[in-house]
Coordinates of C-alpha atoms in Angstrom, one line a residue:
M1 CA -41.0 -75.5 0.4
T2 CA -43.7 -78.2 -0.2
T3 CA -43.4 -79.9 -3.6
K4 CA -46.0 -81.8 -5.6
G5 CA -44.1 -85.0 -4.7
D6 CA -44.5 -84.1 -1.0
E7 CA -48.2 -83.4 -1.4
K8 CA -48.7 -86.7 -3.3
K9 CA -46.9 -88.6 -0.5
R10 CA -49.1 -87.0 2.1
A11 CA -52.2 -87.7 0.1
I12 CA -51.3 -91.4 -0.2
E13 CA -50.7 -91.5 3.6
F14 CA -54.0 -89.9 4.3
R15 CA -55.8 -92.3 2.0
K16 CA -54.1 -95.3 3.6
G17 CA -55.3 -93.9 6.9
G18 CA -58.8 -94.3 5.7
L19 CA -59.6 -90.7 4.8
T20 CA -62.1 -89.9 2.0
Y21 CA -61.3 -87.7 -1.0
S22 CA -63.2 -84.8 0.6
E23 CA -61.3 -85.1 3.8
I24 CA -57.9 -85.2 2.0
L25 CA -58.8 -82.2 -0.3
K26 CA -59.5 -80.1 2.9
K27 CA -55.9 -80.8 4.0
I28 CA -54.3 -80.6 0.5
P29 CA -55.9 -78.0 -1.7
I30 CA -55.4 -79.5 -5.2
A31 CA -57.8 -80.4 -8.0
K32 CA -59.9 -83.5 -7.4
S33 CA -58.8 -84.9 -10.8
T34 CA -55.2 -84.7 -9.6
L35 CA -55.9 -86.4 -6.4
S36 CA -57.8 -89.1 -8.3
D37 CA -54.7 -89.7 -10.5
W38 CA -52.5 -90.0 -7.4
L39 CA -54.7 -92.4 -5.5
H40 CA -56.2 -94.6 -8.1
S41 CA -53.7 -97.4 -7.5
V42 CA -53.6 -97.1 -3.7
G43 CA -54.8 -100.4 -2.2
L44 CA -56.9 -100.2 1.0
S45 CA -57.5 -102.7 3.8
K46 CA -61.0 -104.0 4.5
K47 CA -61.1 -101.8 7.6
Q48 CA -60.0 -98.7 5.7
K49 CA -62.6 -99.4 3.0
Q50 CA -65.3 -99.8 5.7
R51 CA -64.4 -96.5 7.3
I52 CA -64.6 -94.7 4.0
T53 CA -68.0 -96.3 3.2
E54 CA -69.3 -95.3 6.6
K55 CA -68.1 -91.7 6.1
R56 CA -69.8 -91.6 2.7
L57 CA -73.0 -93.0 4.1
A58 CA -72.9 -90.5 7.0
A59 CA -72.4 -87.6 4.6
A60 CA -75.2 -88.8 2.4
F61 CA -77.5 -89.1 5.5
R62 CA -76.6 -85.5 6.6
G63 CA -77.2 -84.3 3.1
G64 CA -80.6 -86.1 3.0
A65 CA -81.6 -84.7 6.4
I66 CA -80.7 -81.2 5.3
R67 CA -82.7 -81.6 2.1
K68 CA -85.6 -83.0 4.0
E69 CA -85.6 -80.0 6.4
R70 CA -85.5 -77.6 3.5
R71 CA -88.4 -79.4 1.8
I72 CA -90.5 -79.4 4.9
A73 CA -89.9 -75.7 5.4
T74 CA -90.7 -75.0 1.8
V75 CA -93.9 -77.1 1.9
S76 CA -95.0 -75.5 5.1
K77 CA -94.5 -72.0 3.7
I78 CA -96.4 -72.8 0.5
L79 CA -99.3 -74.4 2.5
S80 CA -99.5 -71.4 4.9
E81 CA -99.5 -68.8 2.1
S82 CA -102.0 -70.8 0.0
E83 CA -104.3 -71.3 3.0
S84 CA -104.4 -67.5 3.6
E85 CA -105.3 -66.9 0.0
I86 CA -108.7 -68.5 0.5
G87 CA -110.1 -66.2 3.2
H88 CA -113.9 -66.1 3.8
L89 CA -116.1 -68.3 1.6
S90 CA -119.5 -67.0 0.6
Q91 CA -122.6 -69.2 0.7
R92 CA -122.5 -69.3 -3.1
E93 CA -118.9 -70.4 -3.1
I94 CA -119.6 -73.1 -0.6
W95 CA -122.6 -74.3 -2.8
L96 CA -120.4 -74.4 -5.9
I97 CA -117.6 -76.3 -4.2
G98 CA -120.0 -78.9 -2.9
T99 CA -121.6 -79.2 -6.3
A100 CA -118.2 -79.8 -7.9
L101 CA -117.3 -82.3 -5.2
Y102 CA -120.5 -84.3 -5.8
W103 CA -119.8 -84.0 -9.6
A104 CA -116.5 -85.8 -9.0
E105 CA -117.3 -88.2 -6.2
G106 CA -121.1 -88.6 -6.0
S107 CA -123.3 -91.2 -7.7
K108 CA -125.5 -90.0 -10.7
E109 CA -128.9 -91.0 -11.7
K110 CA -129.0 -93.5 -14.6
E111 CA -131.7 -93.9 -17.2
Y112 CA -131.9 -97.6 -16.3
Y113 CA -132.1 -96.8 -12.6
P114 CA -134.2 -93.7 -12.1
G115 CA -134.9 -92.1 -8.7
S116 CA -131.5 -92.7 -7.1
G117 CA -130.7 -90.5 -4.1
L118 CA -127.6 -88.6 -3.1
K119 CA -124.6 -90.9 -2.5
F120 CA -121.2 -89.5 -1.9
T121 CA -118.2 -91.9 -1.3
N122 CA -114.7 -91.0 -0.2
S123 CA -112.0 -91.9 2.3
D124 CA -110.7 -88.4 3.1
P125 CA -112.2 -87.2 6.5
E126 CA -111.8 -83.5 5.5
M127 CA -113.7 -84.0 2.3
I128 CA -116.3 -86.0 4.1
N129 CA -116.8 -83.3 6.6
F130 CA -117.0 -80.6 4.0
F131 CA -119.7 -82.5 2.1
L132 CA -121.7 -83.1 5.3
F133 CA -121.5 -79.3 5.9
W134 CA -122.6 -78.7 2.3
L135 CA -125.6 -81.0 2.7
Q136 CA -126.8 -79.2 5.8
N137 CA -125.8 -75.7 4.9
S138 CA -126.5 -75.5 1.2
L139 CA -129.2 -78.1 0.7
K140 CA -130.7 -77.8 4.2
I141 CA -130.8 -81.6 4.6
P142 CA -132.0 -82.5 8.1
I143 CA -129.4 -84.5 10.0
E144 CA -131.9 -87.4 10.6
D145 CA -132.0 -88.0 6.8
I146 CA -128.3 -88.6 6.6
Y147 CA -126.8 -92.1 7.2
F148 CA -123.6 -93.9 6.3
D149 CA -122.3 -97.2 4.9
L150 CA -118.7 -98.3 5.5
Y151 CA -116.7 -100.3 3.1
L152 CA -113.6 -102.2 4.4
H153 CA -111.2 -104.8 3.1
D154 CA -112.0 -108.1 4.8
M155 CA -108.5 -108.3 6.3
Y156 CA -109.6 -105.5 8.6
K157 CA -112.7 -107.1 10.0
E158 CA -111.2 -107.2 13.5
R159 CA -110.8 -103.4 13.4
S160 CA -114.3 -102.6 12.2
A161 CA -115.4 -101.3 15.7
E162 CA -112.3 -99.2 15.9
I163 CA -112.8 -97.8 12.4
I164 CA -116.5 -97.0 13.0
S165 CA -115.4 -95.2 16.2
F166 CA -112.9 -93.2 14.0
W167 CA -115.6 -92.1 11.6
K168 CA -118.0 -91.3 14.5
N169 CA -115.3 -89.0 16.0
Q170 CA -114.5 -87.4 12.6
T171 CA -118.1 -86.7 11.6
G172 CA -119.7 -86.1 15.0
F173 CA -122.5 -88.6 14.1
G174 CA -123.6 -91.3 16.5
Q175 CA -123.6 -95.1 16.2
N176 CA -127.2 -95.3 14.9
Y177 CA -126.1 -93.4 11.7
F178 CA -123.8 -96.1 10.6
K179 CA -126.2 -98.6 9.2
N180 CA -124.0 -101.2 7.4
V181 CA -120.4 -102.3 7.1
Y182 CA -119.5 -104.1 3.9
F183 CA -116.4 -106.2 3.5
K184 CA -114.6 -106.7 0.2
R185 CA -111.9 -109.2 -0.7
N186 CA -108.4 -107.9 -0.2
K187 CA -105.9 -107.9 -3.0
D188 CA -102.7 -109.8 -2.1
N189 CA -100.4 -107.3 -3.8
T190 CA -102.1 -104.0 -3.0
K191 CA -100.2 -100.8 -3.8
R192 CA -102.2 -98.7 -1.4
K193 CA -100.3 -96.7 1.2
N194 CA -103.1 -96.4 3.7
V195 CA -102.6 -99.8 5.2
G196 CA -102.3 -101.1 8.8
N197 CA -103.3 -98.7 11.5
R198 CA -103.6 -95.9 8.8
Y199 CA -106.4 -97.7 7.1
F200 CA -110.0 -96.5 7.8
G201 CA -111.9 -97.8 4.8
V202 CA -114.2 -95.8 2.6
L203 CA -117.3 -94.0 3.8
R204 CA -120.4 -93.6 1.8
I205 CA -122.8 -90.7 2.8
M206 CA -126.4 -91.3 1.8
V207 CA -129.5 -89.1 2.1
R208 CA -133.1 -90.5 2.4
R209 CA -135.7 -89.3 -0.1
S210 CA -133.2 -87.3 -2.1
S211 CA -133.7 -88.1 -5.8
K212 CA -134.9 -84.5 -6.3
Y213 CA -131.5 -83.3 -5.1
T214 CA -129.6 -85.7 -7.3
R215 CA -131.4 -84.1 -10.3
M216 CA -130.8 -80.6 -9.0
V217 CA -127.0 -81.3 -8.7
A218 CA -127.1 -82.7 -12.2
G219 CA -128.6 -79.5 -13.4
W220 CA -126.1 -77.4 -11.5
T221 CA -123.2 -79.3 -13.1
K222 CA -124.6 -78.7 -16.5
G223 CA -124.8 -75.0 -15.7
I224 CA -121.1 -75.1 -14.8
V225 CA -120.3 -76.8 -18.1
Q226 CA -122.3 -74.3 -20.1
F227 CA -120.3 -71.5 -18.5
I228 CA -117.0 -72.7 -20.0
R229 CA -118.4 -73.4 -23.5

């Protein structure tokens, strides 16, 4: 018959052998609080402590990997289900989405600077491509009236040709549509995450002779505001 004293003795031997509490509890089914009372004064060698630390880190890593896999699966499921909810977009819906995008990211006509044309600035290739589609599909802007300016931090000057090539591939527009590249001073302690090879600057889409459309978009956004009042 195994007594509490025998179990305590075995637990101490296991601990001195470098086993973690979890490993000992699998061999001796007792309350963790009891095990803690038994082992709190057990001294361990440097090697034993190192093994226990390594086991804890390995367990934490396994737990983190499992949580990551679950999170990725959950996110993938949500994205897939959400994407399917959109379905077909009507011409009106496309027009309204583009109007809202310009409301958020486009330049507006100012009283002190009348006659300004359409200018849309962003760094998200998918948003850029939707806006280009909107210009041609909803506003019927000829492709030859569209051109781009690129804004880069000056620390990426040597990558400017590569970055222009990236935006050419993303938008499908040729070199002659990228008129200017502007460089701005880089902050020493930037908190941006899109740095290094992930950095592609900010692209500004502009439309020639488009002050009429700037005013039309302003009217459309006022119509949206009136709807919710």
